mmCIF file of C-alpha atoms and ligand atoms in Angstrom:
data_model
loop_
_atom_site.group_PDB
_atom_site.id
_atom_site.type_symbol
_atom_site.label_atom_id
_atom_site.label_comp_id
_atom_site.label_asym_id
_atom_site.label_seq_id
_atom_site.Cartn_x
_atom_site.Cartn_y
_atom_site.Cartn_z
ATOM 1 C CA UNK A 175 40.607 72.702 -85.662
ATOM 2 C CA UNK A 176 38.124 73.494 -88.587
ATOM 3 C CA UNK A 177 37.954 77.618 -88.233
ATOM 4 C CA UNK A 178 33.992 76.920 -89.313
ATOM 5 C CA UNK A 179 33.178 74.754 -85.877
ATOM 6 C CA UNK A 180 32.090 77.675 -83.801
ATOM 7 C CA UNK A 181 30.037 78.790 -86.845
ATOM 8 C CA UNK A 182 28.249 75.640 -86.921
ATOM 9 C CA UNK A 183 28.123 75.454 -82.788
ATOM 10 C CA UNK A 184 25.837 78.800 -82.980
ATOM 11 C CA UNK A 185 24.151 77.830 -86.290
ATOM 12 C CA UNK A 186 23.270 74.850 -84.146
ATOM 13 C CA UNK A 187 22.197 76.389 -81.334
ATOM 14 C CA UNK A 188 20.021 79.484 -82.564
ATOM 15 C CA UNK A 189 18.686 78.139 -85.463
ATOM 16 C CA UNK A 190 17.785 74.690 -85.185
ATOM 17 C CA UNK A 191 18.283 73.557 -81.148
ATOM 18 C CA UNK A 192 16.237 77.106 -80.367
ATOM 19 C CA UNK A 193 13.478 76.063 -83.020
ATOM 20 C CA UNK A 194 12.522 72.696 -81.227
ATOM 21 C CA UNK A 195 14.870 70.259 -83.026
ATOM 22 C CA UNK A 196 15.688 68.052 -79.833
ATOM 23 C CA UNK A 197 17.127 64.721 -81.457
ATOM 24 C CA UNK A 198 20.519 64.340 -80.182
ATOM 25 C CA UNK A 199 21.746 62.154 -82.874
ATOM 26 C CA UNK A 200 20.570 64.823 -85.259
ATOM 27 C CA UNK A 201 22.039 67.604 -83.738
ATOM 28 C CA UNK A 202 25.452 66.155 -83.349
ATOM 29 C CA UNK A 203 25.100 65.615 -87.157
ATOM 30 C CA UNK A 204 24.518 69.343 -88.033
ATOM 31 C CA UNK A 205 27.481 70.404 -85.629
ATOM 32 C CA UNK A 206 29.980 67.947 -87.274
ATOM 33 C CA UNK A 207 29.184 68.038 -90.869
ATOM 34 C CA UNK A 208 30.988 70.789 -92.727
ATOM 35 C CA UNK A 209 28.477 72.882 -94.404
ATOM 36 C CA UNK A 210 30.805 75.400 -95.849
ATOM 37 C CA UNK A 211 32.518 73.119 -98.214
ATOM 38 C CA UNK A 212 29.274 71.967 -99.729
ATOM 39 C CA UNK A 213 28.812 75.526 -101.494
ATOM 40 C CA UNK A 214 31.073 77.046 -103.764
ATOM 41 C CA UNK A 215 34.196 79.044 -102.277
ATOM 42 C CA UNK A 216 32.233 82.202 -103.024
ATOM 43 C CA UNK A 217 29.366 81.535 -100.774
ATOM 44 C CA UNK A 218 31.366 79.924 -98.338
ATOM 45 C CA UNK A 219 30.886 83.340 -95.521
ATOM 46 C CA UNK A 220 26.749 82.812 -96.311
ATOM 47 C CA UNK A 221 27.007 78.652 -95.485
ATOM 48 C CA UNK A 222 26.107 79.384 -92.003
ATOM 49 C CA UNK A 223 23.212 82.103 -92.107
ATOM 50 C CA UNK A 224 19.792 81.288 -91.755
ATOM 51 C CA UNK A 225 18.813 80.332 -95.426
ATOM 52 C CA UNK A 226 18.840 78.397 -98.336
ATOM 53 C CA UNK A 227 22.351 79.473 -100.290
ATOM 54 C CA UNK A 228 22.797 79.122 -104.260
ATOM 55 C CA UNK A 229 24.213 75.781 -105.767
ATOM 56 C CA UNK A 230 23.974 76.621 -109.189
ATOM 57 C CA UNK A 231 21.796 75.289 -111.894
ATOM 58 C CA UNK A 232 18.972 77.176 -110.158
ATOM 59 C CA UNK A 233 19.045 75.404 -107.349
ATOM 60 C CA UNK A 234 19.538 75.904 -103.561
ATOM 61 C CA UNK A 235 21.708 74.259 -100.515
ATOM 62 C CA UNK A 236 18.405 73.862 -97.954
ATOM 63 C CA UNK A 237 18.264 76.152 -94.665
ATOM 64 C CA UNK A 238 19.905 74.261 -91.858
ATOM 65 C CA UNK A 239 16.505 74.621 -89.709
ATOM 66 C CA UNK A 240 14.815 72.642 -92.631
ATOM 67 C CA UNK A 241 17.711 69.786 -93.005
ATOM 68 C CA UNK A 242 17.373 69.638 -89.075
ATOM 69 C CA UNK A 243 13.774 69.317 -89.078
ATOM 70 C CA UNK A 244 13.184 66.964 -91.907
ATOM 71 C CA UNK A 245 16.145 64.915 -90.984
ATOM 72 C CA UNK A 246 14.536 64.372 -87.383
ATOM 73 C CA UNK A 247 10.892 63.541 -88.770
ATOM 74 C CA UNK A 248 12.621 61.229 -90.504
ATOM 75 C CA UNK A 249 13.758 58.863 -87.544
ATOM 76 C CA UNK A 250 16.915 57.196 -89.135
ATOM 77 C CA UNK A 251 18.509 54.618 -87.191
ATOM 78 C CA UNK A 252 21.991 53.223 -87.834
ATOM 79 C CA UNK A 253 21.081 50.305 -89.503
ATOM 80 C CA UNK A 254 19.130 51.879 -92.041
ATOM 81 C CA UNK A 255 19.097 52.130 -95.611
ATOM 82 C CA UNK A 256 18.044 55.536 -96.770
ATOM 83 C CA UNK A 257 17.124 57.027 -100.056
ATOM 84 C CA UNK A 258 17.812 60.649 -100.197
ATOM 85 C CA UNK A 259 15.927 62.457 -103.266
ATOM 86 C CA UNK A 260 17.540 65.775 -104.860
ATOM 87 C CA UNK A 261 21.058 65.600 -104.119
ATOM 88 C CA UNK A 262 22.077 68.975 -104.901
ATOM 89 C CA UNK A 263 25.576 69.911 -103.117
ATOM 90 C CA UNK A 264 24.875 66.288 -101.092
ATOM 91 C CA UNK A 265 24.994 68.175 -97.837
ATOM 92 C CA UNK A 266 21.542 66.333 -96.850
ATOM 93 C CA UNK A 267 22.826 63.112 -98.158
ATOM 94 C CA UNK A 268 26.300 63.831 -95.986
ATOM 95 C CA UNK A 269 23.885 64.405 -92.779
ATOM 96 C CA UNK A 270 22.125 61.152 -93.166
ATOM 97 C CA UNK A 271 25.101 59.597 -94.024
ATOM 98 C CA UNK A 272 26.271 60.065 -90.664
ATOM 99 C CA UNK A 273 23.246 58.601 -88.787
ATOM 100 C CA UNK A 274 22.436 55.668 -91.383
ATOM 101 C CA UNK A 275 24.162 52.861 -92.855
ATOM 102 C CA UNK A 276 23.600 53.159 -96.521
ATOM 103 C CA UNK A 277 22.715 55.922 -98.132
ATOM 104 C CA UNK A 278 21.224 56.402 -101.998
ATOM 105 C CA UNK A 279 21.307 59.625 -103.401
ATOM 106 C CA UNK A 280 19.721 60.575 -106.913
ATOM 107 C CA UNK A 281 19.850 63.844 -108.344
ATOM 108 C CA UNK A 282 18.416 65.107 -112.096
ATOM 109 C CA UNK A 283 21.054 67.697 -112.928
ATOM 110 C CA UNK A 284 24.735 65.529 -113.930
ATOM 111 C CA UNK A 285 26.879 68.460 -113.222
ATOM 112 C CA UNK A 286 25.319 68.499 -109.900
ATOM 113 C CA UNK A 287 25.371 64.850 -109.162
ATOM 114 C CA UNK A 288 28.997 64.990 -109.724
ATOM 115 C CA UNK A 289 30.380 68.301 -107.631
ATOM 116 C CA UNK A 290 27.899 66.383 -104.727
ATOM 117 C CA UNK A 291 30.024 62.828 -105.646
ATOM 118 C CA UNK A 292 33.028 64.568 -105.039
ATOM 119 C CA UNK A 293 32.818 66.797 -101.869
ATOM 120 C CA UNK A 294 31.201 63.592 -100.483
ATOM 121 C CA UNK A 295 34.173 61.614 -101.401
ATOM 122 C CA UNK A 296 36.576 64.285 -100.348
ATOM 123 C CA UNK A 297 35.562 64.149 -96.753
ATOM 124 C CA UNK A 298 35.257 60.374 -96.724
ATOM 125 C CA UNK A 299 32.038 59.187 -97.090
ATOM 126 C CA UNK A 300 31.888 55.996 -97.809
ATOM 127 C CA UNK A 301 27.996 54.397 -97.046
ATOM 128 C CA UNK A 302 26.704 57.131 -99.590
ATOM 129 C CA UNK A 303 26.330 56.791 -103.456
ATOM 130 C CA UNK A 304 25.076 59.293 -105.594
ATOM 131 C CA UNK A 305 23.227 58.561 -108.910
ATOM 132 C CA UNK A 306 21.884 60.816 -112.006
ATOM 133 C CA UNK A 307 18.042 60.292 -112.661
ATOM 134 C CA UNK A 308 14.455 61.145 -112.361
ATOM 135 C CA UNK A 309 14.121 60.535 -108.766
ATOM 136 C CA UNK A 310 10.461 60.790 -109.003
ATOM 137 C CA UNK A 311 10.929 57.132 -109.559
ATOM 138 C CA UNK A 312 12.485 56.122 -106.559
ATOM 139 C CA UNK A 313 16.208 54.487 -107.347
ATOM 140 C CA UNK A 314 14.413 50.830 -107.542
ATOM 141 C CA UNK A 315 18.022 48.700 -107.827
ATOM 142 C CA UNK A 316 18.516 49.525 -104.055
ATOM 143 C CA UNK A 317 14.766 49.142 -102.957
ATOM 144 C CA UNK A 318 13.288 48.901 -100.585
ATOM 145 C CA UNK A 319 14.746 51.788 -98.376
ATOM 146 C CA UNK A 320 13.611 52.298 -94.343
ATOM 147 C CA UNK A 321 13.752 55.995 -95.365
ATOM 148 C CA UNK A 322 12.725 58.314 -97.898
ATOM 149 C CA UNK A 323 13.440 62.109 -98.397
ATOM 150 C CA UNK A 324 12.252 64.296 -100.839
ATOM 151 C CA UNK A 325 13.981 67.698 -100.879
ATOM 152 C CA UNK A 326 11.932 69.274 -103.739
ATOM 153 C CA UNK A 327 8.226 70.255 -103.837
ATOM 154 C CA UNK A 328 6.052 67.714 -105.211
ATOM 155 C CA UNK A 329 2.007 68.134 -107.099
ATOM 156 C CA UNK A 330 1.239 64.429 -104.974
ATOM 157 C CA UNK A 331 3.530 61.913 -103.225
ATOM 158 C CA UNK A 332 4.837 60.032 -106.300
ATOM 159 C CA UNK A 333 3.702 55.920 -106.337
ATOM 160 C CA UNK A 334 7.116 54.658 -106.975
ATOM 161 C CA UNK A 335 8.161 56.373 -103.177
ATOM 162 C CA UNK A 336 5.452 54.986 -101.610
ATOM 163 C CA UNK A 337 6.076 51.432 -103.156
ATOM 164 C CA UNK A 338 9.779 51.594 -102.605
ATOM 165 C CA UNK A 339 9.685 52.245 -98.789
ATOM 166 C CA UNK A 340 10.208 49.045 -96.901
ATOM 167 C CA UNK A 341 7.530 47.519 -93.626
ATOM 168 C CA UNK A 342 7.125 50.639 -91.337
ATOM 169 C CA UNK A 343 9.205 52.436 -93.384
ATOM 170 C CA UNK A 344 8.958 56.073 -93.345
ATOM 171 C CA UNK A 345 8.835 59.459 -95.946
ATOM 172 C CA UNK A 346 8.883 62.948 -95.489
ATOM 173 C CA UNK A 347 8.131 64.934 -98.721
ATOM 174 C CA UNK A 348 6.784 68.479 -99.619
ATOM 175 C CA UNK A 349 3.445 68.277 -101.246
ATOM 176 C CA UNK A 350 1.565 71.264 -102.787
ATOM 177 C CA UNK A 351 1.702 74.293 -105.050
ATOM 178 C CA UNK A 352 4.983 75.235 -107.061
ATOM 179 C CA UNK A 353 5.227 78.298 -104.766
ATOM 180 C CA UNK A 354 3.931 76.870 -101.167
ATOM 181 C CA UNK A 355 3.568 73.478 -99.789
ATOM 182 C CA UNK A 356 3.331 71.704 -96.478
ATOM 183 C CA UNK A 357 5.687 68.774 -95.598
ATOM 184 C CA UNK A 358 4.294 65.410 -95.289
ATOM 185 C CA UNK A 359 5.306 62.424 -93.493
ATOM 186 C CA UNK A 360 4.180 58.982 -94.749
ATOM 187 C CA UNK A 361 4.496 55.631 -92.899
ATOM 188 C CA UNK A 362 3.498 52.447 -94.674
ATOM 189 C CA UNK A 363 1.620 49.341 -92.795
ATOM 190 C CA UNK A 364 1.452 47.039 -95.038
ATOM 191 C CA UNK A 365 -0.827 48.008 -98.090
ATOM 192 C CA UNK A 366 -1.678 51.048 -96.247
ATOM 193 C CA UNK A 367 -0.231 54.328 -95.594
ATOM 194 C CA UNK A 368 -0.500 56.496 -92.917
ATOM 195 C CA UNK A 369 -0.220 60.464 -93.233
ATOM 196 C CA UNK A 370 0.233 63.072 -90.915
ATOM 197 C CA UNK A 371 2.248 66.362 -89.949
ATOM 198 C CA UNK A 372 1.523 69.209 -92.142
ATOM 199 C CA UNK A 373 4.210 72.178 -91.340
ATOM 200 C CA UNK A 374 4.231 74.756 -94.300
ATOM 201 C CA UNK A 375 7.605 75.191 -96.421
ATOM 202 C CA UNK A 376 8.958 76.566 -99.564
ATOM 203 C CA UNK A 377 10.639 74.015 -101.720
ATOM 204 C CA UNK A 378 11.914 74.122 -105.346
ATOM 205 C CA UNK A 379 9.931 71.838 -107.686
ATOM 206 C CA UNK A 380 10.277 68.588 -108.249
ATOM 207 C CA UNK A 381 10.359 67.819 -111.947
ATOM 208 C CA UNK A 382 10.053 64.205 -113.507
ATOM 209 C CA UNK A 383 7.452 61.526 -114.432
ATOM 210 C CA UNK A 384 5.592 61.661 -110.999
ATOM 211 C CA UNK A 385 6.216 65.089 -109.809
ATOM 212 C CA UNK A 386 6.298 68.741 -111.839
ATOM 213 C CA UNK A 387 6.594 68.397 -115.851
ATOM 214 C CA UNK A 388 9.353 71.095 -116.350
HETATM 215 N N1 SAM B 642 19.317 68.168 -100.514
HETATM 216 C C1 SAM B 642 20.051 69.154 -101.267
HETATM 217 C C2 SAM B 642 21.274 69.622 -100.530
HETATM 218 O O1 SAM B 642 21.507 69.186 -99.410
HETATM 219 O O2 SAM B 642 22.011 70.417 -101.110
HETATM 220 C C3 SAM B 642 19.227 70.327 -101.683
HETATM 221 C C4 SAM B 642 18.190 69.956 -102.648
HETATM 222 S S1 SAM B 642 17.569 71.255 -103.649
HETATM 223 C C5 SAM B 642 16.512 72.108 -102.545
HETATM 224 C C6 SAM B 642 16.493 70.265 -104.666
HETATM 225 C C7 SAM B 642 17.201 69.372 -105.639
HETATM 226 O O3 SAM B 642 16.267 68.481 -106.220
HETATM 227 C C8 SAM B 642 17.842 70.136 -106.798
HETATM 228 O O4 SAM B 642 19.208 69.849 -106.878
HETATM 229 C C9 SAM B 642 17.070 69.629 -108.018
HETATM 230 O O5 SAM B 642 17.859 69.570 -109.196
HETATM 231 C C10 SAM B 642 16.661 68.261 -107.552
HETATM 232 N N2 SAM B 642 15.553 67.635 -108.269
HETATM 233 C C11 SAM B 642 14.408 68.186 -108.720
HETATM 234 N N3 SAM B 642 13.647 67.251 -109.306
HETATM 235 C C12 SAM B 642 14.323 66.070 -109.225
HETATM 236 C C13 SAM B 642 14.052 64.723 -109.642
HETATM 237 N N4 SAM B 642 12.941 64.365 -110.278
HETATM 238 N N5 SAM B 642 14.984 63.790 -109.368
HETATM 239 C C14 SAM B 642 16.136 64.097 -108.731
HETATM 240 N N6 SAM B 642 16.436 65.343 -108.318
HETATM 241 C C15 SAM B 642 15.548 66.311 -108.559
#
């Protein structure tokens, strides 16, 4: 038995069940996926605590509470096709790859893109591909997507997101300041898009052609 499953039972239960999070699907996720190998072996004691934990490159593993919560707004069903934006360690990408069933992954740092290629590979995954790019721009070869997540701040939801979700198709996103935004969720009907919860977060920026310039 994995020594980190009663870390991730109580992680679970007093972070993210305690919080609100009620989607079944989504908790079952968080309790099988193993968090701990998606950091280096160094951080491995902090993959359970309450926070975001260092990746490298400046750049941060989410808190579980916020992969919870943003996976759940997001809805995925299991014959989805999801586009997951800001790889990082591909712990958010590993999540939705066990609820949907195809999942696109693009990250802007290489020597990210590849550590998160192959932990995801290591434990099996095989509905989730990771690319390098500006993933202000959507990943358009695999458009449209059901799903969209964004798991860095944005200035304004880029175009290309909005025009690569599919009919009812849904995004969640943080939109604001470099230091403080709130986290949107967009549906499209058609031409139109419909906005709505606004619960405040702290994200990293999200730099490329539609979001942060550097
Ligand atoms: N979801 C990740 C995980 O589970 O580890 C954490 C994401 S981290 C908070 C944000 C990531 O977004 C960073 O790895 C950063 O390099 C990436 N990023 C920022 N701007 C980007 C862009 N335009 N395209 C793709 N990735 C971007």
């Amino acid at each position: 038995m994995d020594p980190y499953q009663a870390e991730r039972e109580r992680m679970v239960a007093y972070q993210i069940a305690s919080k609100g999070v009620k989607d079944e699907k989504v908790l079952a996720a968080m309790r099988k996926v193993p968090r701990h190998r998606f950091v280096s072996e160094d951080a491995q004691a902090y993959a359970y605590v309450d926070s975001p934990v260092r990746i490298g490159k400046g750049q941060t593993i989410s808190q579980p509470y916020i992969v919870a919560l943003m996976t759940e707004l997001l809805g995925v069903q299991p014959e989805h096709r999801v586009l997951d934006v800001g790889t990082g360690s591909g712990y958010q990408a590993a999540i939705l790859g066990e609820l949907a069933a195809e999942v696109h992954s693009i990250e802007r740092h290489p020597e990210l893109a590849e550590t998160a290629r192959a932990t995801l590979e290591a434990l099996g995954y095989k509905n989730i591909q990771v690319h390098v790019g500006d993933g202000t721009e959507g990943y358009a070869p695999a458009a449209p997507y059901n799903r969209i997540i964004v798991a860095a701040a944005a200035p304004s939801v880029p175009q290309a997101l909005l025009d690569q979700l599919s009919e009812g198709g849904r995004l969640v996103i943080p939109v604001g300041s470099r230091y403080s935004q709130q986290l949107e969720v967009w549906v499209r009907r058609g031409d139109q898009y419909q906005q709505s919860s606004n619960i405040p977060v702290v994200f990293v920026p999200l730099i490329g052609k539609q979001g942060w310039q550097g």
